Short mmCIF file of N, CA and C in Angstrom, two decimals:
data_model
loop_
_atom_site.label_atom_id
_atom_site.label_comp_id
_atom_site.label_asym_id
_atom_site.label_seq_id
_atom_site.Cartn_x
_atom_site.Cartn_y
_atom_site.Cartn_z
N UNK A 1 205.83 57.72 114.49
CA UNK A 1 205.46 56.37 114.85
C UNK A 1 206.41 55.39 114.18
N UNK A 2 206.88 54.13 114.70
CA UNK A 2 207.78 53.62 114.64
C UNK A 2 206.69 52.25 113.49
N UNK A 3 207.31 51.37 112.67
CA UNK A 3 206.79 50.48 112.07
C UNK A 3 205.57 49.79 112.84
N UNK A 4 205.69 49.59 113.78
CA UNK A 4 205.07 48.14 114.73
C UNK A 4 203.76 49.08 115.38
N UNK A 5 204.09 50.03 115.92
CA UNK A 5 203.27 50.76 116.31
C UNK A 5 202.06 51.39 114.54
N UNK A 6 202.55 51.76 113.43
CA UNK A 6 201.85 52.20 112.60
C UNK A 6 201.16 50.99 112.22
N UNK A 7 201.62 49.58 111.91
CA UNK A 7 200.95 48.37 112.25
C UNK A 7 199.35 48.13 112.87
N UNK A 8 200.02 48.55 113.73
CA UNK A 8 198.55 48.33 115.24
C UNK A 8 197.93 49.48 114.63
N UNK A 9 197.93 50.81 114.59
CA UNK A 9 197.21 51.93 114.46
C UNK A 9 196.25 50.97 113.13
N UNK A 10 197.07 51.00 112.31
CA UNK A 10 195.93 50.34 111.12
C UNK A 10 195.27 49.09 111.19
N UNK A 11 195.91 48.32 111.44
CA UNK A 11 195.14 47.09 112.03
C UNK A 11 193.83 47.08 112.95
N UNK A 12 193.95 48.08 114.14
CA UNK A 12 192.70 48.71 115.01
C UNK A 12 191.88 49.61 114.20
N UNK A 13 192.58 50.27 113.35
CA UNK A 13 191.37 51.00 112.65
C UNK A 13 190.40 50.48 111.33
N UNK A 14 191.00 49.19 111.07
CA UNK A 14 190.48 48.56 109.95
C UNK A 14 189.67 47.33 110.96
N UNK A 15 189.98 46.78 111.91
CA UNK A 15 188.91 46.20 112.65
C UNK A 15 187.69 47.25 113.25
N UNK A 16 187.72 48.24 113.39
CA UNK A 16 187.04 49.12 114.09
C UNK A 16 185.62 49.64 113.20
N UNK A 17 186.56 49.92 111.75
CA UNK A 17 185.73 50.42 110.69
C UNK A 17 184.60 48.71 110.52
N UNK A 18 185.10 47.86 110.59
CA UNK A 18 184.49 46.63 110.02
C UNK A 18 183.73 46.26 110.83
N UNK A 19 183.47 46.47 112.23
CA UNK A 19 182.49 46.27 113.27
C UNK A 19 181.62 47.29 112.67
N UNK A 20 181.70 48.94 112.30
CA UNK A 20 180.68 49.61 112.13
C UNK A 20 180.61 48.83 111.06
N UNK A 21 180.91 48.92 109.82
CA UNK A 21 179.89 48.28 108.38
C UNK A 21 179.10 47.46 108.70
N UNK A 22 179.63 46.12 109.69
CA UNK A 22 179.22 45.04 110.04
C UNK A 22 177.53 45.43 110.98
N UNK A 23 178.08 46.16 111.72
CA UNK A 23 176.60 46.43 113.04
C UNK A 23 175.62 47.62 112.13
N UNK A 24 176.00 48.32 111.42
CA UNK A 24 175.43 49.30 110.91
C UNK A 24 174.28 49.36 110.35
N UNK A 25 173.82 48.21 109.44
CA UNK A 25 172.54 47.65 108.96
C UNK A 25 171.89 47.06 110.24
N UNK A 26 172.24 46.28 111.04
CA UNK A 26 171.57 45.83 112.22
C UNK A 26 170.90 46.81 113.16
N UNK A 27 172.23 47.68 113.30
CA UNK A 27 171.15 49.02 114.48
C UNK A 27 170.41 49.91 113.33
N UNK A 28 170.47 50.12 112.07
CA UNK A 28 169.07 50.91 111.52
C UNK A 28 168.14 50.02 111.23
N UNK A 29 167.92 48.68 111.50
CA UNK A 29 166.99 48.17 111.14
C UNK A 29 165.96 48.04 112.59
N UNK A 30 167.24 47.77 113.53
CA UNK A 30 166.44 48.24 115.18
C UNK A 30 165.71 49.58 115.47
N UNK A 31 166.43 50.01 114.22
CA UNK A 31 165.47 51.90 114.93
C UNK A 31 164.50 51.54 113.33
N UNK A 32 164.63 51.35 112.67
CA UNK A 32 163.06 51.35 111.69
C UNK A 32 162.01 50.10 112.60
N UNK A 33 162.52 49.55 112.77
CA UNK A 33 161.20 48.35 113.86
C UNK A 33 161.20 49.00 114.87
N UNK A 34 161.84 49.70 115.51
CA UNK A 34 161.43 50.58 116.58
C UNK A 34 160.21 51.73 116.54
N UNK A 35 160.65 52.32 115.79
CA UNK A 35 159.77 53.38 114.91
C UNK A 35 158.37 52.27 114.59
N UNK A 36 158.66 51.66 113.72
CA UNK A 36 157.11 50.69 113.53
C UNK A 36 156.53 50.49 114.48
N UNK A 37 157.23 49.63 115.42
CA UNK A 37 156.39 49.37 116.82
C UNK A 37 155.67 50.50 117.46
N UNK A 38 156.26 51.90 117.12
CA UNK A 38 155.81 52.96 118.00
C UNK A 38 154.37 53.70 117.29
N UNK A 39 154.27 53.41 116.20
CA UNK A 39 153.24 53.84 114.95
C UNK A 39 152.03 52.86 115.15
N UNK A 40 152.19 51.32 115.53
CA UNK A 40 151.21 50.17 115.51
C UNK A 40 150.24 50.81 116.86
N UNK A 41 151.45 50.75 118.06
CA UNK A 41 150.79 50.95 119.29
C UNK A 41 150.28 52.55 119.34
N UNK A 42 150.68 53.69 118.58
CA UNK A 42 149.64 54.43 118.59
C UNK A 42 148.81 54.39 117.65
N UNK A 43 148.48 53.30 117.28
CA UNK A 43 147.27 53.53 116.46
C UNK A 43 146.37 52.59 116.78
N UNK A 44 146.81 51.73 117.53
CA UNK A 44 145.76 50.73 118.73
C UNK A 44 145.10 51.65 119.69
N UNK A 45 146.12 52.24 120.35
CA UNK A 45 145.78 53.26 121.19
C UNK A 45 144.70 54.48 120.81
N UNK A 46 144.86 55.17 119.46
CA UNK A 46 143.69 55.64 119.00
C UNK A 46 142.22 54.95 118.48
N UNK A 47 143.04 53.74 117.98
CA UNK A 47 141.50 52.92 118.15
C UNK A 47 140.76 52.25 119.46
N UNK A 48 141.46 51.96 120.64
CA UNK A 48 140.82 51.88 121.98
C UNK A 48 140.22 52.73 122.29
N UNK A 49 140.76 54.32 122.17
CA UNK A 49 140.18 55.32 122.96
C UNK A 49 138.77 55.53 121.95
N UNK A 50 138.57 55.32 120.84
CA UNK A 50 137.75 55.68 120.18
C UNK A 50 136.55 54.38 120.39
N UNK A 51 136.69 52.96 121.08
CA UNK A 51 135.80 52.01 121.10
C UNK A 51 134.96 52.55 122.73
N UNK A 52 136.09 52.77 123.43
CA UNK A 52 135.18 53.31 124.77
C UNK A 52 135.25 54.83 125.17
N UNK A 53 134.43 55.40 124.61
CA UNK A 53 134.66 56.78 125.02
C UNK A 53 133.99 57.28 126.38
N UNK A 54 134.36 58.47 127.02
CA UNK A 54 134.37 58.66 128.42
C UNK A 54 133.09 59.65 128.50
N UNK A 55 132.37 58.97 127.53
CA UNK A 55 130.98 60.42 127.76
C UNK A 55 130.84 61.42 126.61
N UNK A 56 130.20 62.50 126.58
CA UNK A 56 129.92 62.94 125.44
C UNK A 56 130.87 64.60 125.71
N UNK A 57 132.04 64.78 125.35
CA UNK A 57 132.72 65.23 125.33
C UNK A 57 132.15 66.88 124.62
N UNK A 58 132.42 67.60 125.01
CA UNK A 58 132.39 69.12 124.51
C UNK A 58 133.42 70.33 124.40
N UNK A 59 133.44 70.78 123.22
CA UNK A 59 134.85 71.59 123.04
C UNK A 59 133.79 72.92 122.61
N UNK A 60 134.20 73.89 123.15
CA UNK A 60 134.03 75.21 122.71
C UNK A 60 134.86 75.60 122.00
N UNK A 61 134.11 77.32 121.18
CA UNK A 61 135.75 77.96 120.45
C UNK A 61 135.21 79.42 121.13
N UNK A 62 136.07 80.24 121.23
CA UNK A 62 136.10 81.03 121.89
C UNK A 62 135.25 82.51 120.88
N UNK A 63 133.80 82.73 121.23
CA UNK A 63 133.22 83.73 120.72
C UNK A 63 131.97 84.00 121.14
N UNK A 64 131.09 84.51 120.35
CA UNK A 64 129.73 84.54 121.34
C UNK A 64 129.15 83.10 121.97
N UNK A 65 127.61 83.85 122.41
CA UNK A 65 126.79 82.61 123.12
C UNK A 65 127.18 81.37 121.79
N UNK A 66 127.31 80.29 122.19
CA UNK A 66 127.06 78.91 121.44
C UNK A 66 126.53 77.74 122.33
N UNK A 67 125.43 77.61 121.55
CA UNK A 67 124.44 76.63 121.59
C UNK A 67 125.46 75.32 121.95
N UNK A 68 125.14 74.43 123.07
CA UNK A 68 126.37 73.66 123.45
C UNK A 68 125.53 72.02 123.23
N UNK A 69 126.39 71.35 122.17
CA UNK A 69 125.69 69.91 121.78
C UNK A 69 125.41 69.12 122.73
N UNK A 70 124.69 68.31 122.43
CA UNK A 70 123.90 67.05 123.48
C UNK A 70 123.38 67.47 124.00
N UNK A 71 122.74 68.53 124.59
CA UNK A 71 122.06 69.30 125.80
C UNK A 71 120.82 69.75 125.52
N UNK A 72 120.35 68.76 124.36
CA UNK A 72 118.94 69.26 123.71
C UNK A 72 118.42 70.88 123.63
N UNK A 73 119.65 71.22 123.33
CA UNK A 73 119.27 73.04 123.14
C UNK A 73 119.28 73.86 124.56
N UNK A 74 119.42 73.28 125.42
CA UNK A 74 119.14 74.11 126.77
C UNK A 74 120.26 74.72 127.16
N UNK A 75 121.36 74.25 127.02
CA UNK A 75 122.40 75.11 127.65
C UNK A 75 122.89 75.85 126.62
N UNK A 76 123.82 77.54 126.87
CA UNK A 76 124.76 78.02 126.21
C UNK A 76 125.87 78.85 126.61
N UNK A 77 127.24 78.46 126.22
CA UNK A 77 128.46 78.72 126.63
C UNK A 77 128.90 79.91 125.83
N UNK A 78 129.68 81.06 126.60
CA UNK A 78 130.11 81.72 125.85
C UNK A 78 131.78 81.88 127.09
N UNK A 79 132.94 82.22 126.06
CA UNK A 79 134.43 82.33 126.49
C UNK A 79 134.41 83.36 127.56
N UNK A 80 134.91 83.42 129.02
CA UNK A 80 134.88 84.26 130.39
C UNK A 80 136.59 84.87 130.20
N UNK A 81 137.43 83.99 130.43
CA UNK A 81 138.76 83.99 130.83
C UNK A 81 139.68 82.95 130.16
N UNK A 82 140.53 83.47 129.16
CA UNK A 82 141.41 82.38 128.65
C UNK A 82 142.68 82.47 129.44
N UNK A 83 143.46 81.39 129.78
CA UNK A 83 144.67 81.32 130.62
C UNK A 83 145.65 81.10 129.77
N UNK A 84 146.73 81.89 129.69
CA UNK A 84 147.34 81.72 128.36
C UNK A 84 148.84 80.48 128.57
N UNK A 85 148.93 80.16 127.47
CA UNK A 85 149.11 78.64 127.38
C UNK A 85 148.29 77.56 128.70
N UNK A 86 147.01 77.93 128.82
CA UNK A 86 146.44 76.77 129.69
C UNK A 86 144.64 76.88 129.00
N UNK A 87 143.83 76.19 129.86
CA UNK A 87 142.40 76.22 129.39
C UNK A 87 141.75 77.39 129.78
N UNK A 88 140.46 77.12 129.34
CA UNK A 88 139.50 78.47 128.73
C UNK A 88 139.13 78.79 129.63
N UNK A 89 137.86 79.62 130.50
CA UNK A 89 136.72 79.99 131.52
C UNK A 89 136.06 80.07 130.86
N UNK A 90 134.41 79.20 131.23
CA UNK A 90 133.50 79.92 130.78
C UNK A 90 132.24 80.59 131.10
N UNK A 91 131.39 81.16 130.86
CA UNK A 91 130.15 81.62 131.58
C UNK A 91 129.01 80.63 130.70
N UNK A 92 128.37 80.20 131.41
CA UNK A 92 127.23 79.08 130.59
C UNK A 92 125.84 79.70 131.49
N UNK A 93 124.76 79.68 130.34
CA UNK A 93 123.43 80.09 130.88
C UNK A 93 122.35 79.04 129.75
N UNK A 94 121.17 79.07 130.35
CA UNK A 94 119.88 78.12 129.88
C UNK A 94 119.73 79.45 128.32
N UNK A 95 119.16 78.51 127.52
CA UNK A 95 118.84 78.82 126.20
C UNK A 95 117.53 79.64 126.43
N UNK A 96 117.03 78.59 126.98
CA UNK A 96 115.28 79.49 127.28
C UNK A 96 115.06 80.60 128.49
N UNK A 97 116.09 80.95 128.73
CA UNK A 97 116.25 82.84 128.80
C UNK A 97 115.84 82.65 130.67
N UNK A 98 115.54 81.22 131.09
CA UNK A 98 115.41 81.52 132.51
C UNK A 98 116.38 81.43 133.12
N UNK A 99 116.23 82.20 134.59
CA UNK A 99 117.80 82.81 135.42
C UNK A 99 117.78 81.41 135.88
N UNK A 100 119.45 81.07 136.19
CA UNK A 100 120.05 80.22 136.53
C UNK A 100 121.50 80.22 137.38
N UNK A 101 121.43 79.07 138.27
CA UNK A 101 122.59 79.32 139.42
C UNK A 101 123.72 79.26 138.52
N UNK A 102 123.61 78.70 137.46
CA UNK A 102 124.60 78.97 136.51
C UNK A 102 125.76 79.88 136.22
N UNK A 103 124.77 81.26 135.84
CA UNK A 103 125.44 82.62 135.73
C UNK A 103 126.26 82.66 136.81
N UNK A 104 126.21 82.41 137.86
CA UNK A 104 127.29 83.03 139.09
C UNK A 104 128.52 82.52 139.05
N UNK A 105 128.65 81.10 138.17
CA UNK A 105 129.98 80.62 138.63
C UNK A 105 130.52 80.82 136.74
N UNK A 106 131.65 80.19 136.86
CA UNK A 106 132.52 80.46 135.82
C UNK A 106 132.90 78.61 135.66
N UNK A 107 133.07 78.17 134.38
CA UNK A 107 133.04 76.80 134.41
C UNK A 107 134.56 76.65 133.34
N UNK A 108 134.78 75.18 133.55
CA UNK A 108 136.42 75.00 132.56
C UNK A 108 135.52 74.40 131.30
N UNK A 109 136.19 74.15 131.01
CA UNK A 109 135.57 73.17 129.14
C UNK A 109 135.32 71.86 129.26
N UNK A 110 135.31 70.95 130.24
CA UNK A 110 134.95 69.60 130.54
C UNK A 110 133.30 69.59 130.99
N UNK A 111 132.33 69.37 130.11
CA UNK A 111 131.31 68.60 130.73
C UNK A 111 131.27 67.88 130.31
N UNK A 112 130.23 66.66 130.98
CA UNK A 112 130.27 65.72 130.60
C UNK A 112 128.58 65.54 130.55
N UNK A 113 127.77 64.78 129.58
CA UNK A 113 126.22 64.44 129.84
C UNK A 113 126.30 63.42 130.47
N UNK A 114 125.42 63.44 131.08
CA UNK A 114 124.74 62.41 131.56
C UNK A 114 123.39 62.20 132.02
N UNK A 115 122.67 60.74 132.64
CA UNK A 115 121.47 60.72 132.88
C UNK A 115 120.18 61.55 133.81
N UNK A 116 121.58 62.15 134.50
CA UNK A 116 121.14 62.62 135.92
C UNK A 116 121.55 64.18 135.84
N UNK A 117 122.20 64.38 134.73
CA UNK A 117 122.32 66.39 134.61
C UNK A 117 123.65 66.23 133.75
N UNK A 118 124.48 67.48 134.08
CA UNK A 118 125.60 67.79 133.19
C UNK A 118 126.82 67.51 134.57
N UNK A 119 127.99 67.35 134.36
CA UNK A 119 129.12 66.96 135.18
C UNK A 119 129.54 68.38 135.12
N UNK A 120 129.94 69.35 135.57
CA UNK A 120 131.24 70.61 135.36
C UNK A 120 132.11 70.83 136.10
N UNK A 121 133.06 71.47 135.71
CA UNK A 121 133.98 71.76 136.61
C UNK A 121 134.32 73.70 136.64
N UNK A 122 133.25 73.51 138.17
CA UNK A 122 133.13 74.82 138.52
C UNK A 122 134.40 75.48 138.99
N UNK A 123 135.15 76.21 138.32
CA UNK A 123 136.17 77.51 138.83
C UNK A 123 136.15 77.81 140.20
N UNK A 124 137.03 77.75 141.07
CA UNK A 124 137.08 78.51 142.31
C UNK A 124 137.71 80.08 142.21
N UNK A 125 138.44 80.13 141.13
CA UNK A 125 139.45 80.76 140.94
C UNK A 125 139.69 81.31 139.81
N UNK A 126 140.16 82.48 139.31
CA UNK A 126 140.24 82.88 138.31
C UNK A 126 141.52 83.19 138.28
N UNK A 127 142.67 83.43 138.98
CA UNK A 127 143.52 83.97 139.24
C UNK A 127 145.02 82.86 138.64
N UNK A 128 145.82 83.14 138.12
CA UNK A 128 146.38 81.74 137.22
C UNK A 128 147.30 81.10 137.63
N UNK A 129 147.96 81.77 139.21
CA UNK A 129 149.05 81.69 140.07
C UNK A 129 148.49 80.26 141.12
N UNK A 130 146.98 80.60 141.15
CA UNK A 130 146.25 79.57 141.91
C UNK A 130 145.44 78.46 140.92
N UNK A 131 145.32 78.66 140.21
CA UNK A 131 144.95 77.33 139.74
C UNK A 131 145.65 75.75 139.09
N UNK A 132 145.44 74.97 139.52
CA UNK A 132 143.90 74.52 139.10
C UNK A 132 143.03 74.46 140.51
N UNK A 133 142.00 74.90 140.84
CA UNK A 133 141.29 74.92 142.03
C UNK A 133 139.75 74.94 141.41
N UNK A 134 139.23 73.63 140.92
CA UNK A 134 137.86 73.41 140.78
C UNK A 134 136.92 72.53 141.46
N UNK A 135 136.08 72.69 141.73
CA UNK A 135 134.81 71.59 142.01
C UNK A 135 134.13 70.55 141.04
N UNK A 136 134.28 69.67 141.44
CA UNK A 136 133.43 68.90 140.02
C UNK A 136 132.30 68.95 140.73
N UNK A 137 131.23 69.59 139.85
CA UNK A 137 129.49 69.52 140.11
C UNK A 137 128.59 68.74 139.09
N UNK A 138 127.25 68.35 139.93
CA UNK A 138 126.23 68.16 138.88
C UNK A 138 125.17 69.25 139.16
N UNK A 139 125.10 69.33 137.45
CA UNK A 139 123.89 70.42 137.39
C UNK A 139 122.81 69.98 136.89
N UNK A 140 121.85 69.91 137.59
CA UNK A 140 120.42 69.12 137.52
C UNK A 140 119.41 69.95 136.48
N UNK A 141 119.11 70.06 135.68
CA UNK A 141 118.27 71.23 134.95
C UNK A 141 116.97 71.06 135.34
N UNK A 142 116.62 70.07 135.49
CA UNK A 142 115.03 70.01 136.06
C UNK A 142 114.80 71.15 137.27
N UNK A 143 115.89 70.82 138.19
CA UNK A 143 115.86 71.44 139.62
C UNK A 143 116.64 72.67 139.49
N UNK A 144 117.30 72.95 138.32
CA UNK A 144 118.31 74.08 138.41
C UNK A 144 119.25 74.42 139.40
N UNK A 145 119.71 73.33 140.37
CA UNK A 145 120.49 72.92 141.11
C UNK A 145 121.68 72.53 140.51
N UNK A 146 122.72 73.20 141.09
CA UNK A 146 124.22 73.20 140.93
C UNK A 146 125.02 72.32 142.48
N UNK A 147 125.51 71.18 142.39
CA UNK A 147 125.83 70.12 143.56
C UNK A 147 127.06 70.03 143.58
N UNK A 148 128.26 70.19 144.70
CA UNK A 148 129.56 69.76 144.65
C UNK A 148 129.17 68.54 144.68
N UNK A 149 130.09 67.81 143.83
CA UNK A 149 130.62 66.61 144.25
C UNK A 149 131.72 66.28 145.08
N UNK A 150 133.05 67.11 144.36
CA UNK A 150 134.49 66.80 144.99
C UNK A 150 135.07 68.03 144.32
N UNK A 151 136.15 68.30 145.11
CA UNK A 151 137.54 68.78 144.84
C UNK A 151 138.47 68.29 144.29
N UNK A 152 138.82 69.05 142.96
CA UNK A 152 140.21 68.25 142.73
C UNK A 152 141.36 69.57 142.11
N UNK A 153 142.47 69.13 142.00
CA UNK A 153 143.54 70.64 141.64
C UNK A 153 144.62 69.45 140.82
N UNK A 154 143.53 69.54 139.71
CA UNK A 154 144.23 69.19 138.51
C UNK A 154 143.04 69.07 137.53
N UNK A 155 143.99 69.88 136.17
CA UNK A 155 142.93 69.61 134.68
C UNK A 155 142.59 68.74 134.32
N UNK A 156 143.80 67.05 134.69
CA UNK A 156 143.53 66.47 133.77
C UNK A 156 142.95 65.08 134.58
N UNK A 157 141.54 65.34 134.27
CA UNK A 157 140.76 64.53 134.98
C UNK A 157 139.61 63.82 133.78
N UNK A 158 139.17 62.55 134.31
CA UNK A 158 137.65 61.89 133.49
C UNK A 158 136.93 61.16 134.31
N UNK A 159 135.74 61.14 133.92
CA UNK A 159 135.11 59.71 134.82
C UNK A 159 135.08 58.79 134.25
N UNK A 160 135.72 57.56 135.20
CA UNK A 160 136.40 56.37 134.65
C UNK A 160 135.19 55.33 134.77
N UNK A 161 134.08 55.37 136.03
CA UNK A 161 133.18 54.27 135.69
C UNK A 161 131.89 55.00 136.70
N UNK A 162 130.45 54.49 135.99
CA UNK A 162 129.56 54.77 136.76
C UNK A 162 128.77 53.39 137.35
N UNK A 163 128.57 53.69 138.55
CA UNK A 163 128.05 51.93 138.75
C UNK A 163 126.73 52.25 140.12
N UNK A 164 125.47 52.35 139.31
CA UNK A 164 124.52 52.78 140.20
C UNK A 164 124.75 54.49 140.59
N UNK A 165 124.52 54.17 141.73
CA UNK A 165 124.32 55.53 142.22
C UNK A 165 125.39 56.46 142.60
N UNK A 166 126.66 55.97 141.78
CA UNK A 166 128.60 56.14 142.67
C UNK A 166 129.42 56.49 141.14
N UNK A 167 129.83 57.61 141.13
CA UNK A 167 130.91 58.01 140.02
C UNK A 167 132.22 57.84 140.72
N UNK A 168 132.91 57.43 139.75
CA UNK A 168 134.36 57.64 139.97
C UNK A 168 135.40 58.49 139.30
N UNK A 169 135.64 58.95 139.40
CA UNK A 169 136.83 60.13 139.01
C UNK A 169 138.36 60.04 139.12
N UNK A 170 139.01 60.04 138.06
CA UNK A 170 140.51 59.33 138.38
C UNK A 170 140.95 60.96 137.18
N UNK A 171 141.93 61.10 138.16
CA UNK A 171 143.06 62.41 138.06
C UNK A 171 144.38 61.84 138.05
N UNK A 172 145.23 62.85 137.24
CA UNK A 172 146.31 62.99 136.69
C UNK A 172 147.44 64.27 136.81
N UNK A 173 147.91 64.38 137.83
CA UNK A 173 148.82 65.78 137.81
C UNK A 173 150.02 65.82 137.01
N UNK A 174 150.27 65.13 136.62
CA UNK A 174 151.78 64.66 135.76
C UNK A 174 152.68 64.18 136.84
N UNK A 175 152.56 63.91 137.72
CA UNK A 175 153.35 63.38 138.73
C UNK A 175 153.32 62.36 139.72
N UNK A 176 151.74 62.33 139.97
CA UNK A 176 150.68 61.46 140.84
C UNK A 176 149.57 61.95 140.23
N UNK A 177 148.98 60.95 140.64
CA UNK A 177 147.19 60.51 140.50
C UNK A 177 146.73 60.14 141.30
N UNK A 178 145.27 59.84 141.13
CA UNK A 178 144.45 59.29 142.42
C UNK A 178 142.64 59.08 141.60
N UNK A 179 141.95 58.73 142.72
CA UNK A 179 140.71 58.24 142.44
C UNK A 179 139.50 58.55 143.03
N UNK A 180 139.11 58.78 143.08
CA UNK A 180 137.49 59.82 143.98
C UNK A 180 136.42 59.33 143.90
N UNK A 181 135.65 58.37 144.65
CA UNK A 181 134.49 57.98 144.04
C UNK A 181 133.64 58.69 145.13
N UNK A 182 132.04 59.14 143.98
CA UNK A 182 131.29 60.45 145.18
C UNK A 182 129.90 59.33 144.80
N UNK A 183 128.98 59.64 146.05
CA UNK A 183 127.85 59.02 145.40
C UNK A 183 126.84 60.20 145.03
N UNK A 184 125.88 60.04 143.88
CA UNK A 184 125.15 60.59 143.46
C UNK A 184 123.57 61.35 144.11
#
């Protein structure tokens, strides 16, 4: 390299270096407030979900009969079919030992209580190539009646509002969604 040219080489590389020193505190202070911002809003977000919750939620663990909460002792779930890396199957029967339309079907881990029976989501399918393929039902215990409501072919579902005699149901495939309202 000739004088004029080694010139410029250093001259560009000593402006170059001095933009990073210069910007360098500025963009880590954009990614620590970035980061903050992302910590505030999930933790709003865990406190929303925790002010309105979507019903009385139930988690099994996978072993014998268990006595299943909110259900004033009447129902009990025990593990059918686990889908591996996906959700459980289960077989659910009445506590007080009477036969029920229950036993015949195979249920996922979402019920939900409510005023009018239990919400489930009855299995069509056991097979893992075909699912998700469930029914959302109500199961009436008075009547021991098991009711489609709707079809849906996706896990990740809740009921979003009840208003009289009309549920609504809003699903999530990771790709699209949608909304189902059934009346009761």
């Amino acid at each position: 390299m000739n004088k004029v040219q080694l010139f410029f080489h250093h001259a560009f590389r000593f402006v170059w270096n001095a933009i990073f020193i210069i910007s360098y505190p500025i963009l880590a202070s954009f990614g620590l407030l970035f980061i903050g911002l992302t910590f505030v809003f999930s933790k709003l977000s865990q406190l929303l979900t925790r002010i309105k919750p979507e019903g009385n939620k139930v988690v099994f663990k996978e072993s014998d009969w268990e006595t299943m909460p909110h259900t004033s002792e009447l129902l009990e779930a025990k593990v059918y079919k686990q889908i591996m890396f996906g959700p459980a199957g289960f077989k659910l029967r009445r506590k007080d030992g009477v036969p029920s339309v229950l036993e015949d079907h195979v249920f996922g881990n979402k019920v939900r209580v409510m005023d009018e029976g239990f919400i489930l989501e009855k299995w069509n399918t056991l097979d893992s190539k075909e699912m998700p393929d469930f029914d959302i039902c109500l199961y009436d215990p008075d009547q021991d009646s098991l009711r489609p409501l709707t079809n849906i072919k996706c896990f990740d579902w809740h009921v979003s509002e009840k208003v009289e005699n009309e549920l609504s149901f809003k699903w999530f495939d990771g790709t699209q969604g949608g909304e189902v309202k059934v009346a009761l």
